[in-house]
PDB file of C-alpha atoms in Angstrom:
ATOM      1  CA  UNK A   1      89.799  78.018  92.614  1.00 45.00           C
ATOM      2  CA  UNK A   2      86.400  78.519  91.788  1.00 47.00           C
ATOM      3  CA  UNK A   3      85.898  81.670  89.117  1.00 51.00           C
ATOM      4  CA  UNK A   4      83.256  83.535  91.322  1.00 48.00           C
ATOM      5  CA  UNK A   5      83.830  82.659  95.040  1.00 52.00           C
ATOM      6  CA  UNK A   6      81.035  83.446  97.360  1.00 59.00           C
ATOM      7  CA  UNK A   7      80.765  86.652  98.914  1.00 64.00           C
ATOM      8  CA  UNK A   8      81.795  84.228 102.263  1.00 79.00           C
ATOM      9  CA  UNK A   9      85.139  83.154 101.732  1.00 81.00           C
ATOM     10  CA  UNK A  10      86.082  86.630 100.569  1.00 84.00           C
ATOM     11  CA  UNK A  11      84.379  87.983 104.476  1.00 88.00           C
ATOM     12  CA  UNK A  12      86.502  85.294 106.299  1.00 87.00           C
ATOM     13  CA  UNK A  13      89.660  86.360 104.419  1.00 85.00           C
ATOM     14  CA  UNK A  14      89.406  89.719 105.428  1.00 89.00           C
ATOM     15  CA  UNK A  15      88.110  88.784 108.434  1.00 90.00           C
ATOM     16  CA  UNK A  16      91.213  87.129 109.463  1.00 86.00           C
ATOM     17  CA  UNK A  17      93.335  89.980 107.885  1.00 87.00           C
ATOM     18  CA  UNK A  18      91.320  92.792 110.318  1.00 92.00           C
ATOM     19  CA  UNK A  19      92.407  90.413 113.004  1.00 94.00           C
ATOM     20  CA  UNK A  20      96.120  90.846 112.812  1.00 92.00           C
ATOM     21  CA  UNK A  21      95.825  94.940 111.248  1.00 93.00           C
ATOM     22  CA  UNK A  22      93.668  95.485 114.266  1.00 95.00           C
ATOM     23  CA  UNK A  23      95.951  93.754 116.729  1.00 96.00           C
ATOM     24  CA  UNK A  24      99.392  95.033 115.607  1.00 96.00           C
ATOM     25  CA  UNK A  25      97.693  98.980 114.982  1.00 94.00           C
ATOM     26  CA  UNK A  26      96.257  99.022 118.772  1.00 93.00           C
ATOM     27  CA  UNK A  27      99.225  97.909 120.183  1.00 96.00           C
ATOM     28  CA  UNK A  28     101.384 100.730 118.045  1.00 94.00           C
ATOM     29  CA  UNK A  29      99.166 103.012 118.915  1.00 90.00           C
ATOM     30  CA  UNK A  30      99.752 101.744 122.736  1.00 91.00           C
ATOM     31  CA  UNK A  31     103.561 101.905 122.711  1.00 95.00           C
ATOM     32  CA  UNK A  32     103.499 105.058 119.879  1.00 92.00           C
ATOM     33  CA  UNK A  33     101.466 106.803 122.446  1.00 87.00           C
ATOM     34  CA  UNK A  34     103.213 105.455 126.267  1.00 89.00           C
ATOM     35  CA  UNK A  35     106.762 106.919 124.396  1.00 93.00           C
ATOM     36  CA  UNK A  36     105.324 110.052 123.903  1.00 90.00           C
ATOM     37  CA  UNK A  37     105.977 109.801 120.306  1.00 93.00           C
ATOM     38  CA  UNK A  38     104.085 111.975 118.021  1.00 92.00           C
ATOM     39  CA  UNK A  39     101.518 111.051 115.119  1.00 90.00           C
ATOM     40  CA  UNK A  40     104.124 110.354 112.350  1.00 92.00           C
ATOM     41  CA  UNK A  41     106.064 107.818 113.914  1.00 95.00           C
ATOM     42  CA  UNK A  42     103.169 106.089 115.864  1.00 92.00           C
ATOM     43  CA  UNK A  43     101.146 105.373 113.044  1.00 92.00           C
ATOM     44  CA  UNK A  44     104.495 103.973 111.100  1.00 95.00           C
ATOM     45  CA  UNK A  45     104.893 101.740 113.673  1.00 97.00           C
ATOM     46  CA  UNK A  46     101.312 100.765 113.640  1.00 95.00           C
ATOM     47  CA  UNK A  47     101.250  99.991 110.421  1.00 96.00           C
ATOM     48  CA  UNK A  48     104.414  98.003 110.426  1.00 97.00           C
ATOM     49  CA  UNK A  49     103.208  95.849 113.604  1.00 97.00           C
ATOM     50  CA  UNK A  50      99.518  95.188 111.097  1.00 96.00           C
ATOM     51  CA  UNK A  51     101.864  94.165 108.430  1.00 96.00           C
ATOM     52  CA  UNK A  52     103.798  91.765 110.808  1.00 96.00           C
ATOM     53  CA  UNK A  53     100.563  90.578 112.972  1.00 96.00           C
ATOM     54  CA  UNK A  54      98.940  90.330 109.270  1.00 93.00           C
ATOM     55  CA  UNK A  55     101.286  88.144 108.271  1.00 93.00           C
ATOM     56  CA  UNK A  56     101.946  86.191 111.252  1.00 92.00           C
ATOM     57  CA  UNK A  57      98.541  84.632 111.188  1.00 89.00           C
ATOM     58  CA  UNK A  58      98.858  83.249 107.975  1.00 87.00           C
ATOM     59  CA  UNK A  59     102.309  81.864 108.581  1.00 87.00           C
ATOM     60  CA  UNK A  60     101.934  80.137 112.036  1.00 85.00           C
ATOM     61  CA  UNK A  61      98.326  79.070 109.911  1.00 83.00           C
ATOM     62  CA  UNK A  62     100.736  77.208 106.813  1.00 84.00           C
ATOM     63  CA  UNK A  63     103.453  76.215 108.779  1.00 84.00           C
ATOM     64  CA  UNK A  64     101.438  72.884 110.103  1.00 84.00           C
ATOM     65  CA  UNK A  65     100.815  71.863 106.754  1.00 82.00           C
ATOM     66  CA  UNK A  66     104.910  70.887 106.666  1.00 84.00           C
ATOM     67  CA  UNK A  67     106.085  74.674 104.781  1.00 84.00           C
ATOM     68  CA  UNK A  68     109.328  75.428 106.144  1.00 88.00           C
ATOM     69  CA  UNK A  69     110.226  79.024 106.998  1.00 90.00           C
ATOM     70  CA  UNK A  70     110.861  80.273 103.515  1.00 91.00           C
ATOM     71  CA  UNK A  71     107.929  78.703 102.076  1.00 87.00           C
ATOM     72  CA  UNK A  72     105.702  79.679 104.271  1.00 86.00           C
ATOM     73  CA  UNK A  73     106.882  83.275 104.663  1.00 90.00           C
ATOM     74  CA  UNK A  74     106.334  83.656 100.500  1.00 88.00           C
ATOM     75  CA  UNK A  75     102.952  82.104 101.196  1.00 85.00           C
ATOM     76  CA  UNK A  76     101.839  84.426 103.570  1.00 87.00           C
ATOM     77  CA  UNK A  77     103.292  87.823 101.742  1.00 90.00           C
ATOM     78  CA  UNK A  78     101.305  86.118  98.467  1.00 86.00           C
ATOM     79  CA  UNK A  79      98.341  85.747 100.776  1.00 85.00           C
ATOM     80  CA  UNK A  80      98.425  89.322 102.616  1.00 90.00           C
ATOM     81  CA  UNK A  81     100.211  91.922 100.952  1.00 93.00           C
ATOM     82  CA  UNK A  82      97.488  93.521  98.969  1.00 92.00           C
ATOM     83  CA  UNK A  83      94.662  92.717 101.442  1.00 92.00           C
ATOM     84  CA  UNK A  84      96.537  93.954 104.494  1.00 94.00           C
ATOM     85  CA  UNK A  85      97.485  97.068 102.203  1.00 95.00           C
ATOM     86  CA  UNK A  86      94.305  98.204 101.387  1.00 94.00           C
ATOM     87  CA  UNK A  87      92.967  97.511 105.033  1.00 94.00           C
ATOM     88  CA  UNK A  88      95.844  99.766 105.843  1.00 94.00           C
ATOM     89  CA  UNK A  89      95.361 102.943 103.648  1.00 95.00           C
ATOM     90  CA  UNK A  90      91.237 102.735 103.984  1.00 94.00           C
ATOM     91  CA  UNK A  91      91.466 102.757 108.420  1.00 92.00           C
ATOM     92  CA  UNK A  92      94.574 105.243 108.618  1.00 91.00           C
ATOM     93  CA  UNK A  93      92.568 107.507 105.998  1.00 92.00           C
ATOM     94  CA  UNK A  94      89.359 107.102 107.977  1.00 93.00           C
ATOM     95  CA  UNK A  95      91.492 108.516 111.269  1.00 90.00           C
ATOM     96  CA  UNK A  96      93.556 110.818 109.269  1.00 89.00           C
ATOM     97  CA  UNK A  97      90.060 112.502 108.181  1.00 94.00           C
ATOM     98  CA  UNK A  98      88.200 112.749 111.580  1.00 94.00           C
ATOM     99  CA  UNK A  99      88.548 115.792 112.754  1.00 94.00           C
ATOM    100  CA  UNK A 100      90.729 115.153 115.846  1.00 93.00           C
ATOM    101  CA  UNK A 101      91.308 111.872 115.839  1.00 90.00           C
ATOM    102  CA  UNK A 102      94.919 111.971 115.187  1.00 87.00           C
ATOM    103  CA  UNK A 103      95.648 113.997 118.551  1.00 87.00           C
ATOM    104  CA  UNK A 104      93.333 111.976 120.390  1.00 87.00           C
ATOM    105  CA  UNK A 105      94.444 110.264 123.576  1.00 86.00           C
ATOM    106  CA  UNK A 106      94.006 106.165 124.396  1.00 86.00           C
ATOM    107  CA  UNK A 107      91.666 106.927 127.026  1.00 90.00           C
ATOM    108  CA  UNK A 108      88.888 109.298 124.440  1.00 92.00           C
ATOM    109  CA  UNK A 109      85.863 107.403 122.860  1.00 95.00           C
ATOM    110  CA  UNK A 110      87.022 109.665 119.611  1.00 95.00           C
ATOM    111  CA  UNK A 111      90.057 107.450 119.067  1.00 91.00           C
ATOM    112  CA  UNK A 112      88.111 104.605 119.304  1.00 93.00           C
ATOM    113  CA  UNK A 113      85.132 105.126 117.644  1.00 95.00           C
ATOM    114  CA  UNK A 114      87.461 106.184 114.427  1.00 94.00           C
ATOM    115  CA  UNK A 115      89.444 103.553 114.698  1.00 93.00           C
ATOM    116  CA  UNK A 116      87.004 101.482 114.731  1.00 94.00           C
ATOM    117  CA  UNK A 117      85.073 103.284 112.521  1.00 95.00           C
ATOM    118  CA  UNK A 118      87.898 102.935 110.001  1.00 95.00           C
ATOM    119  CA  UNK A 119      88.090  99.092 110.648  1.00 95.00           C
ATOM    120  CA  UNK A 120      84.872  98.602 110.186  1.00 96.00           C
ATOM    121  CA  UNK A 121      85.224 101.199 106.669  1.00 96.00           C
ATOM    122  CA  UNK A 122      87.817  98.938 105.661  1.00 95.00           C
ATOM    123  CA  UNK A 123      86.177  95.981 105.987  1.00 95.00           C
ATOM    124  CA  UNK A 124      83.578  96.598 103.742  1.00 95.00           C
ATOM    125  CA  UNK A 125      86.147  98.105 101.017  1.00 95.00           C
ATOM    126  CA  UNK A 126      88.650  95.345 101.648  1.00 93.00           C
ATOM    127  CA  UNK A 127      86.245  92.027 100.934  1.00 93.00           C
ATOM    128  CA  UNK A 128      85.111  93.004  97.249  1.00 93.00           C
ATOM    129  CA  UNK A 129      88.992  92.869  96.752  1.00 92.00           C
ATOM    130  CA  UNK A 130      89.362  89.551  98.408  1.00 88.00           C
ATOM    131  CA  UNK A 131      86.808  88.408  96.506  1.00 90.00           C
ATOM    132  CA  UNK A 132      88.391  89.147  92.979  1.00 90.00           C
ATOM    133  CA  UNK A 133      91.810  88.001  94.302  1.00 85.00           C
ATOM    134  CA  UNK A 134      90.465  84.922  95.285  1.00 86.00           C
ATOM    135  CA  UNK A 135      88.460  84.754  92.013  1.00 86.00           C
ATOM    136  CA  UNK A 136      91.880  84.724  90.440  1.00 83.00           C
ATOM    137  CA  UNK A 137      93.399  82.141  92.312  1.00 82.00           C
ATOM    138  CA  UNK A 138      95.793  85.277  94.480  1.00 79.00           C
ATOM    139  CA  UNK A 139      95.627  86.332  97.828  1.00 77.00           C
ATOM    140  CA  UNK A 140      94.257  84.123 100.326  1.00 73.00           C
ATOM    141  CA  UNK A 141      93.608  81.666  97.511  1.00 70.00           C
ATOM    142  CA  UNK A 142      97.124  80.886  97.696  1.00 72.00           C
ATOM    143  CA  UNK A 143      96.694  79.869 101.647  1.00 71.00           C
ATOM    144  CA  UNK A 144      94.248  76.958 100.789  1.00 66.00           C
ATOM    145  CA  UNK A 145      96.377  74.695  99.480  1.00 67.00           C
ATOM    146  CA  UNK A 146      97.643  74.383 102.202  1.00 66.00           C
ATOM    147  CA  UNK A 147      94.762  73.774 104.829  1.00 59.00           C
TER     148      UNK A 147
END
């Protein structure tokens, strides 16, 4: 991998890691909030369906390349973890911190415009860190191999 990647493989990387955050924290913020749960539990489960829609992508991404299962399930936790992490922490901090955003309903333009607010926060933070993982042959360095 080269030692300083551009600035553009580093944007697709965390491009493709908003993707699957953004998909699997809407939709736990849709079923957190048609339960009637409360705040704590809806953003666990929003965070746990990024983590899995995070991951997915890169594993239905490696699996054509000929990785079974395993393989391609270490692959994609190699590729993910720390990107999808620090996407994570940087959007739910953004909405923690806006005054009412937390209590805000599906149908308000605040919960929207904070979340993404917040994506668009952690986008910015995440790609220097893609950048230096990928400068160091981790993260989504590990994914192109197999492409």
């Amino acid at each position: 991998m080269e030692k300083y990647p551009r600035g553009g493989t580093a944007a697709k990387a965390t491009l493709h890691c908003l993707t699957g955050c953004a998909i699997g924290e809407i939709l736990g913020m849709v079923i957190g909030t048609a339960l009637l749960w409360g705040n704590l539990p809806t953003m666990i489960l929003a965070i746990a369906l990024a983590f899995v829609f995070g991951y997915s992508f890169t594993l239905f991404a490696v699996r054509p390349a000929g990785l079974d299962f395993h393989t391609a399930i270490k692959v994609a936790l190699a590729a993910d973890t720390v990107s999808i992490a620090v996407m994570e922490l940087v959007d739910n901090g953004i909405i923690a911190i806006v005054p009412g955003a937390m209590d805000a309903h599906l149908s308000d333009g605040l919960f929207w415009s904070a979340l993404l607010g917040g994506f668009a926060v952690a986008f910015v933070i995440t790609t220097p860190v893609n950048k230096w993982m990928i400068g160091r042959g981790k993260g989504h360095a590990v994914v192109h191999a197999y492409h």
